[in-house]
Amino acid sequence: MKTMKIEKHLFYADEIKRLHTLQAKEQLQYDQDEDGIRATGPLHIQGSYETMDGNIIPFEEELQMDVLAPREKLGTMPFAMQVEACEGKMDENGIFVTILMNISGLKEETEKPQKKITPQPVTTTPIPQREQTPVPDTSNSNKQDEEEAQEIITTPENEQPETEKTTVDEFEDLFEDADTTYTSYRMIVAKPNDTYASIANRYEVKEADLRACNHNKTIEAKTLVILP
């Protein structure tokens, strides 16, 4: 099961005392084309909040979704996207909403074999005892001879086993190469007059990559845009 996180900031002029109710519901239509299956339709955010003077104010927002699941990434189960959870946090400007969606029907991650580490052999080189000459006080020399007669253990240089470096991608999208492992997706909501160039500049990504992730679809206000 894959997941997608959607973040939306709802701006209100009222001074909010507390969030009263909040829910999200998808109404998606799934269409198959030559590239895969496309999920389109509205994502409704509904709820109410209480103002400082005790009034309950309802609110509703609608986000337009357009997500393509490429054919090579589809699994054996039907492709579907469903709201799993919806949370809201108040701030001085309104309500910050986070929606978690489950995505089913994509190929699951295949576990990669771990790199086998073979221990390097340890060699021992004994140092022969030197011939001792009797002296009146032998306590120091005997101690020195015993230390020198001990075996010296050495490890070949530059042969330390390497540890496999693990990297974690916090966010990935549906449009990477076929060998990529998918865990989560980051989407933002387009503002009025947004373009690929303005979004790329705001989130410090390449415009060409942004267009590729979203298949160069038309961007309008409240359109969900996947970040590379």
PDB file of C-alpha atoms in Angstrom:
ATOM      1  CA  MET A   1       0.000   0.000   0.000  1.00  0.00           C
ATOM      2  CA  LYS A   2       1.385   3.389  -1.028  1.00  0.00           C
ATOM      3  CA  THR A   3       0.512   6.729   0.526  1.00  0.00           C
ATOM      4  CA  MET A   4       0.067  10.286  -0.666  1.00  0.00           C
ATOM      5  CA  LYS A   5       0.129  13.345   1.581  1.00  0.00           C
ATOM      6  CA  ILE A   6      -1.724  16.495   0.513  1.00  0.00           C
ATOM      7  CA  GLU A   7      -1.277  19.780   2.373  1.00  0.00           C
ATOM      8  CA  LYS A   8      -3.636  22.735   2.023  1.00  0.00           C
ATOM      9  CA  HIS A   9      -3.669  26.049   3.915  1.00  0.00           C
ATOM     10  CA  LEU A  10      -7.163  27.482   4.355  1.00  0.00           C
ATOM     11  CA  PHE A  11      -7.072  31.224   4.982  1.00  0.00           C
ATOM     12  CA  TYR A  12      -9.877  32.875   6.986  1.00  0.00           C
ATOM     13  CA  ALA A  13     -10.299  36.397   8.350  1.00  0.00           C
ATOM     14  CA  ASP A  14     -12.017  35.184  11.526  1.00  0.00           C
ATOM     15  CA  GLU A  15     -10.031  34.654  14.714  1.00  0.00           C
ATOM     16  CA  ILE A  16     -10.544  30.934  15.263  1.00  0.00           C
ATOM     17  CA  LYS A  17     -11.000  29.591  18.786  1.00  0.00           C
ATOM     18  CA  ARG A  18     -11.029  25.914  17.860  1.00  0.00           C
ATOM     19  CA  LEU A  19     -11.647  23.539  14.979  1.00  0.00           C
ATOM     20  CA  HIS A  20     -15.116  22.051  15.343  1.00  0.00           C
ATOM     21  CA  THR A  21     -15.339  19.420  12.565  1.00  0.00           C
ATOM     22  CA  LEU A  22     -13.167  18.398   9.612  1.00  0.00           C
ATOM     23  CA  GLN A  23     -13.444  15.717   6.950  1.00  0.00           C
ATOM     24  CA  ALA A  24     -12.215  14.998   3.436  1.00  0.00           C
ATOM     25  CA  LYS A  25     -13.898  12.925   0.750  1.00  0.00           C
ATOM     26  CA  GLU A  26     -12.773  12.027  -2.751  1.00  0.00           C
ATOM     27  CA  GLN A  27     -15.018  11.702  -5.816  1.00  0.00           C
ATOM     28  CA  LEU A  28     -12.627  10.285  -8.376  1.00  0.00           C
ATOM     29  CA  GLN A  29     -13.237   8.829 -11.792  1.00  0.00           C
ATOM     30  CA  TYR A  30     -10.785   6.295 -13.210  1.00  0.00           C
ATOM     31  CA  ASP A  31     -10.149   6.248 -16.951  1.00  0.00           C
ATOM     32  CA  GLN A  32      -7.770   3.959 -18.808  1.00  0.00           C
ATOM     33  CA  ASP A  33      -5.681   5.323 -21.655  1.00  0.00           C
ATOM     34  CA  GLU A  34      -2.578   4.257 -23.574  1.00  0.00           C
ATOM     35  CA  ASP A  35      -0.249   5.436 -20.799  1.00  0.00           C
ATOM     36  CA  GLY A  36      -2.042   3.817 -17.829  1.00  0.00           C
ATOM     37  CA  ILE A  37      -4.957   4.735 -15.578  1.00  0.00           C
ATOM     38  CA  ARG A  38      -5.803   8.352 -14.767  1.00  0.00           C
ATOM     39  CA  ALA A  39      -7.697   9.381 -11.615  1.00  0.00           C
ATOM     40  CA  THR A  40      -9.500  12.702 -11.963  1.00  0.00           C
ATOM     41  CA  GLY A  41     -12.155  14.509  -9.966  1.00  0.00           C
ATOM     42  CA  PRO A  42     -12.729  16.666  -6.903  1.00  0.00           C
ATOM     43  CA  LEU A  43     -11.380  16.203  -3.389  1.00  0.00           C
ATOM     44  CA  HIS A  44     -13.818  17.861  -0.969  1.00  0.00           C
ATOM     45  CA  ILE A  45     -12.674  19.365   2.336  1.00  0.00           C
ATOM     46  CA  GLN A  46     -15.563  20.179   4.667  1.00  0.00           C
ATOM     47  CA  GLY A  47     -15.794  21.233   8.280  1.00  0.00           C
ATOM     48  CA  SER A  48     -16.599  24.004  10.714  1.00  0.00           C
ATOM     49  CA  TYR A  49     -14.789  26.131  13.256  1.00  0.00           C
ATOM     50  CA  GLU A  50     -15.737  28.144  16.328  1.00  0.00           C
ATOM     51  CA  THR A  51     -14.913  31.850  16.510  1.00  0.00           C
ATOM     52  CA  MET A  52     -13.885  33.700  19.637  1.00  0.00           C
ATOM     53  CA  ASP A  53     -17.442  34.955  20.139  1.00  0.00           C
ATOM     54  CA  GLY A  54     -18.860  31.427  20.020  1.00  0.00           C
ATOM     55  CA  ASN A  55     -20.236  31.320  16.475  1.00  0.00           C
ATOM     56  CA  ILE A  56     -19.927  28.078  14.497  1.00  0.00           C
ATOM     57  CA  ILE A  57     -18.833  28.823  10.912  1.00  0.00           C
ATOM     58  CA  PRO A  58     -19.008  26.066   8.248  1.00  0.00           C
ATOM     59  CA  PHE A  59     -16.460  25.936   5.430  1.00  0.00           C
ATOM     60  CA  GLU A  60     -15.888  23.895   2.269  1.00  0.00           C
ATOM     61  CA  GLU A  61     -13.014  23.695  -0.220  1.00  0.00           C
ATOM     62  CA  GLU A  62     -12.732  21.687  -3.409  1.00  0.00           C
ATOM     63  CA  LEU A  63      -9.430  20.507  -4.914  1.00  0.00           C
ATOM     64  CA  GLN A  64      -9.205  19.116  -8.433  1.00  0.00           C
ATOM     65  CA  MET A  65      -7.129  15.958  -8.676  1.00  0.00           C
ATOM     66  CA  ASP A  66      -5.447  14.580 -11.792  1.00  0.00           C
ATOM     67  CA  VAL A  67      -3.093  11.671 -11.099  1.00  0.00           C
ATOM     68  CA  LEU A  68      -1.756   9.209 -13.669  1.00  0.00           C
ATOM     69  CA  ALA A  69      -0.635   5.713 -12.678  1.00  0.00           C
ATOM     70  CA  PRO A  70       1.707   4.578 -15.497  1.00  0.00           C
ATOM     71  CA  ARG A  71       0.947   1.195 -17.006  1.00  0.00           C
ATOM     72  CA  GLU A  72       4.327  -0.294 -16.028  1.00  0.00           C
ATOM     73  CA  LYS A  73       3.665   0.488 -12.340  1.00  0.00           C
ATOM     74  CA  LEU A  74       0.203  -1.076 -12.112  1.00  0.00           C
ATOM     75  CA  GLY A  75      -0.164  -4.249 -10.080  1.00  0.00           C
ATOM     76  CA  THR A  76      -2.720  -7.035 -10.139  1.00  0.00           C
ATOM     77  CA  MET A  77      -5.263  -5.210  -7.936  1.00  0.00           C
ATOM     78  CA  PRO A  78      -7.453  -2.345  -9.238  1.00  0.00           C
ATOM     79  CA  PHE A  79      -5.866   1.105  -9.001  1.00  0.00           C
ATOM     80  CA  ALA A  80      -7.660   3.288  -6.437  1.00  0.00           C
ATOM     81  CA  MET A  81      -7.051   6.301  -4.192  1.00  0.00           C
ATOM     82  CA  GLN A  82      -8.951   6.739  -0.919  1.00  0.00           C
ATOM     83  CA  VAL A  83      -8.782   9.216   1.959  1.00  0.00           C
ATOM     84  CA  GLU A  84      -7.289   7.532   5.029  1.00  0.00           C
ATOM     85  CA  ALA A  85      -7.061  10.460   7.442  1.00  0.00           C
ATOM     86  CA  CYS A  86      -7.608  14.205   7.600  1.00  0.00           C
ATOM     87  CA  GLU A  87      -6.098  16.488  10.234  1.00  0.00           C
ATOM     88  CA  GLY A  88      -6.207  20.242  10.776  1.00  0.00           C
ATOM     89  CA  LYS A  89      -4.093  22.642  12.820  1.00  0.00           C
ATOM     90  CA  MET A  90      -5.011  26.239  13.541  1.00  0.00           C
ATOM     91  CA  ASP A  91      -2.638  29.142  13.074  1.00  0.00           C
ATOM     92  CA  GLU A  92      -2.964  32.927  12.972  1.00  0.00           C
ATOM     93  CA  ASN A  93      -4.021  32.847   9.302  1.00  0.00           C
ATOM     94  CA  GLY A  94      -6.561  30.039   9.333  1.00  0.00           C
ATOM     95  CA  ILE A  95      -6.382  26.238   9.233  1.00  0.00           C
ATOM     96  CA  PHE A  96      -3.550  24.065   7.890  1.00  0.00           C
ATOM     97  CA  VAL A  97      -5.064  20.815   6.570  1.00  0.00           C
ATOM     98  CA  THR A  98      -3.122  17.574   5.994  1.00  0.00           C
ATOM     99  CA  ILE A  99      -4.821  14.753   4.081  1.00  0.00           C
ATOM    100  CA  LEU A 100      -3.392  11.235   3.904  1.00  0.00           C
ATOM    101  CA  MET A 101      -4.559   9.080   1.002  1.00  0.00           C
ATOM    102  CA  ASN A 102      -3.999   5.374   0.466  1.00  0.00           C
ATOM    103  CA  ILE A 103      -3.067   4.256  -3.033  1.00  0.00           C
ATOM    104  CA  SER A 104      -3.753   0.647  -3.977  1.00  0.00           C
ATOM    105  CA  GLY A 105      -3.142  -1.236  -7.193  1.00  0.00           C
ATOM    106  CA  LEU A 106       0.535  -0.329  -7.669  1.00  0.00           C
ATOM    107  CA  LYS A 107       3.373  -2.822  -7.699  1.00  0.00           C
ATOM    108  CA  GLU A 108       4.733  -3.427  -4.246  1.00  0.00           C
ATOM    109  CA  GLU A 109       8.365  -2.885  -3.310  1.00  0.00           C
ATOM    110  CA  THR A 110      10.616  -5.889  -3.852  1.00  0.00           C
ATOM    111  CA  GLU A 111      13.229  -6.318  -1.185  1.00  0.00           C
ATOM    112  CA  LYS A 112      16.733  -5.909  -2.537  1.00  0.00           C
ATOM    113  CA  PRO A 113      19.300  -8.543  -1.473  1.00  0.00           C
ATOM    114  CA  GLN A 114      21.675  -7.282   1.130  1.00  0.00           C
ATOM    115  CA  LYS A 115      25.297  -6.943   0.264  1.00  0.00           C
ATOM    116  CA  LYS A 116      27.243  -9.837   1.712  1.00  0.00           C
ATOM    117  CA  ILE A 117      30.294  -8.776   3.691  1.00  0.00           C
ATOM    118  CA  THR A 118      33.115 -11.311   3.797  1.00  0.00           C
ATOM    119  CA  PRO A 119      35.439 -10.917   6.785  1.00  0.00           C
ATOM    120  CA  GLN A 120      39.055 -10.319   5.822  1.00  0.00           C
ATOM    121  CA  PRO A 121      41.554 -12.976   6.991  1.00  0.00           C
ATOM    122  CA  VAL A 122      43.728 -12.051   9.944  1.00  0.00           C
ATOM    123  CA  THR A 123      47.353 -13.069   9.683  1.00  0.00           C
ATOM    124  CA  THR A 124      49.712 -13.688  12.573  1.00  0.00           C
ATOM    125  CA  THR A 125      53.450 -13.144  12.355  1.00  0.00           C
ATOM    126  CA  PRO A 126      55.428 -14.575  15.286  1.00  0.00           C
ATOM    127  CA  ILE A 127      58.677 -12.848  16.190  1.00  0.00           C
ATOM    128  CA  PRO A 128      61.359 -15.360  17.165  1.00  0.00           C
ATOM    129  CA  GLN A 129      62.944 -15.019  20.550  1.00  0.00           C
ATOM    130  CA  ARG A 130      66.351 -13.477  20.531  1.00  0.00           C
ATOM    131  CA  GLU A 131      69.142 -15.356  22.163  1.00  0.00           C
ATOM    132  CA  GLN A 132      69.487 -14.305  25.773  1.00  0.00           C
ATOM    133  CA  THR A 133      72.802 -13.579  27.514  1.00  0.00           C
ATOM    134  CA  PRO A 134      72.828 -14.234  31.276  1.00  0.00           C
ATOM    135  CA  VAL A 135      73.241 -11.110  33.359  1.00  0.00           C
ATOM    136  CA  PRO A 136      73.171 -10.619  37.101  1.00  0.00           C
ATOM    137  CA  ASP A 137      69.785  -8.885  37.085  1.00  0.00           C
ATOM    138  CA  THR A 138      67.506 -10.639  34.594  1.00  0.00           C
ATOM    139  CA  SER A 139      64.115  -9.250  35.663  1.00  0.00           C
ATOM    140  CA  ASN A 140      64.001  -6.429  33.082  1.00  0.00           C
ATOM    141  CA  SER A 141      65.456  -8.431  30.188  1.00  0.00           C
ATOM    142  CA  ASN A 142      63.145 -11.385  30.750  1.00  0.00           C
ATOM    143  CA  LYS A 143      60.165  -9.058  30.730  1.00  0.00           C
ATOM    144  CA  GLN A 144      61.341  -7.478  27.480  1.00  0.00           C
ATOM    145  CA  ASP A 145      61.955 -10.884  25.874  1.00  0.00           C
ATOM    146  CA  GLU A 146      58.465 -12.066  26.815  1.00  0.00           C
ATOM    147  CA  GLU A 147      56.887  -8.984  25.251  1.00  0.00           C
ATOM    148  CA  GLU A 148      58.889  -9.357  22.051  1.00  0.00           C
ATOM    149  CA  ALA A 149      58.073 -13.074  21.820  1.00  0.00           C
ATOM    150  CA  GLN A 150      54.320 -12.345  21.722  1.00  0.00           C
ATOM    151  CA  GLU A 151      52.562 -12.779  18.398  1.00  0.00           C
ATOM    152  CA  ILE A 152      51.759  -9.570  16.509  1.00  0.00           C
ATOM    153  CA  ILE A 153      48.304  -9.552  14.930  1.00  0.00           C
ATOM    154  CA  THR A 154      47.948  -7.424  11.824  1.00  0.00           C
ATOM    155  CA  THR A 155      45.128  -6.633   9.459  1.00  0.00           C
ATOM    156  CA  PRO A 156      45.882  -5.972   5.774  1.00  0.00           C
ATOM    157  CA  GLU A 157      45.668  -2.260   4.953  1.00  0.00           C
ATOM    158  CA  ASN A 158      42.804  -0.883   2.842  1.00  0.00           C
ATOM    159  CA  GLU A 159      40.824  -4.106   3.268  1.00  0.00           C
ATOM    160  CA  GLN A 160      38.311  -3.000   5.879  1.00  0.00           C
ATOM    161  CA  PRO A 161      34.784  -4.275   5.039  1.00  0.00           C
ATOM    162  CA  GLU A 162      32.623  -1.552   3.595  1.00  0.00           C
ATOM    163  CA  THR A 163      29.292  -0.772   5.171  1.00  0.00           C
ATOM    164  CA  GLU A 164      26.422  -0.364   2.774  1.00  0.00           C
ATOM    165  CA  LYS A 165      25.145   3.224   2.692  1.00  0.00           C
ATOM    166  CA  THR A 166      21.392   3.563   2.941  1.00  0.00           C
ATOM    167  CA  THR A 167      19.529   6.606   1.658  1.00  0.00           C
ATOM    168  CA  VAL A 168      15.879   7.381   2.266  1.00  0.00           C
ATOM    169  CA  ASP A 169      13.834   9.486  -0.142  1.00  0.00           C
ATOM    170  CA  GLU A 170      11.287  11.400   1.852  1.00  0.00           C
ATOM    171  CA  PHE A 171       9.016  12.093  -1.086  1.00  0.00           C
ATOM    172  CA  GLU A 172       8.661  10.397  -4.466  1.00  0.00           C
ATOM    173  CA  ASP A 173       6.067  10.580  -7.220  1.00  0.00           C
ATOM    174  CA  LEU A 174       4.337   8.253  -9.664  1.00  0.00           C
ATOM    175  CA  PHE A 175       6.423   9.329 -12.628  1.00  0.00           C
ATOM    176  CA  GLU A 176       9.956   8.192 -11.729  1.00  0.00           C
ATOM    177  CA  ASP A 177      11.702   5.360 -13.544  1.00  0.00           C
ATOM    178  CA  ALA A 178      10.406   1.822 -13.233  1.00  0.00           C
ATOM    179  CA  ASP A 179      13.120   0.733 -10.784  1.00  0.00           C
ATOM    180  CA  THR A 180      12.237   3.366  -8.184  1.00  0.00           C
ATOM    181  CA  THR A 181      10.648   2.284  -4.913  1.00  0.00           C
ATOM    182  CA  TYR A 182       7.546   4.280  -4.034  1.00  0.00           C
ATOM    183  CA  THR A 183       6.661   5.210  -0.471  1.00  0.00           C
ATOM    184  CA  SER A 184       4.978   8.609  -0.430  1.00  0.00           C
ATOM    185  CA  TYR A 185       4.076  11.522  -2.638  1.00  0.00           C
ATOM    186  CA  ARG A 186       4.084  15.284  -2.115  1.00  0.00           C
ATOM    187  CA  MET A 187       1.467  17.417  -3.780  1.00  0.00           C
ATOM    188  CA  ILE A 188       0.820  21.132  -3.520  1.00  0.00           C
ATOM    189  CA  VAL A 189      -2.236  23.177  -4.458  1.00  0.00           C
ATOM    190  CA  ALA A 190      -1.765  25.684  -7.258  1.00  0.00           C
ATOM    191  CA  LYS A 191      -2.560  29.304  -6.478  1.00  0.00           C
ATOM    192  CA  PRO A 192      -4.386  31.692  -8.851  1.00  0.00           C
ATOM    193  CA  ASN A 193      -2.115  32.699 -11.770  1.00  0.00           C
ATOM    194  CA  ASP A 194       0.392  29.957 -10.905  1.00  0.00           C
ATOM    195  CA  THR A 195       2.540  28.592 -13.729  1.00  0.00           C
ATOM    196  CA  TYR A 196       5.113  25.825 -13.957  1.00  0.00           C
ATOM    197  CA  ALA A 197       7.804  28.482 -13.760  1.00  0.00           C
ATOM    198  CA  SER A 198       6.405  30.168 -10.636  1.00  0.00           C
ATOM    199  CA  ILE A 199       5.889  26.846  -8.807  1.00  0.00           C
ATOM    200  CA  ALA A 200       9.377  25.634  -9.752  1.00  0.00           C
ATOM    201  CA  ASN A 201      10.868  28.872  -8.448  1.00  0.00           C
ATOM    202  CA  ARG A 202       8.845  28.759  -5.204  1.00  0.00           C
ATOM    203  CA  TYR A 203       9.827  25.183  -4.329  1.00  0.00           C
ATOM    204  CA  GLU A 204      13.334  25.370  -5.846  1.00  0.00           C
ATOM    205  CA  VAL A 205      12.896  22.566  -8.392  1.00  0.00           C
ATOM    206  CA  LYS A 206      13.618  22.409 -12.103  1.00  0.00           C
ATOM    207  CA  GLU A 207      10.754  23.490 -14.331  1.00  0.00           C
ATOM    208  CA  ALA A 208      11.460  20.684 -16.807  1.00  0.00           C
ATOM    209  CA  ASP A 209      11.253  18.060 -14.030  1.00  0.00           C
ATOM    210  CA  LEU A 210       8.035  19.605 -12.723  1.00  0.00           C
ATOM    211  CA  ARG A 211       6.454  19.460 -16.169  1.00  0.00           C
ATOM    212  CA  ALA A 212       7.571  15.844 -16.627  1.00  0.00           C
ATOM    213  CA  CYS A 213       6.098  14.775 -13.267  1.00  0.00           C
ATOM    214  CA  ASN A 214       2.730  16.279 -14.174  1.00  0.00           C
ATOM    215  CA  HIS A 215       2.783  15.301 -17.857  1.00  0.00           C
ATOM    216  CA  ASN A 216       2.659  18.991 -18.780  1.00  0.00           C
ATOM    217  CA  LYS A 217      -1.033  19.220 -17.822  1.00  0.00           C
ATOM    218  CA  THR A 218      -2.726  22.616 -17.657  1.00  0.00           C
ATOM    219  CA  ILE A 219      -2.394  24.295 -14.255  1.00  0.00           C
ATOM    220  CA  GLU A 220      -5.329  26.221 -12.859  1.00  0.00           C
ATOM    221  CA  ALA A 221      -6.159  27.552  -9.402  1.00  0.00           C
ATOM    222  CA  LYS A 222      -6.625  24.730  -6.837  1.00  0.00           C
ATOM    223  CA  THR A 223      -5.117  22.132  -9.169  1.00  0.00           C
ATOM    224  CA  LEU A 224      -3.036  19.523  -7.341  1.00  0.00           C
ATOM    225  CA  VAL A 225       0.559  19.570  -8.606  1.00  0.00           C
ATOM    226  CA  ILE A 226       3.079  16.789  -7.857  1.00  0.00           C
ATOM    227  CA  LEU A 227       6.554  17.997  -6.910  1.00  0.00           C
ATOM    228  CA  PRO A 228       9.622  16.143  -8.248  1.00  0.00           C
TER     229      PRO A 228
END
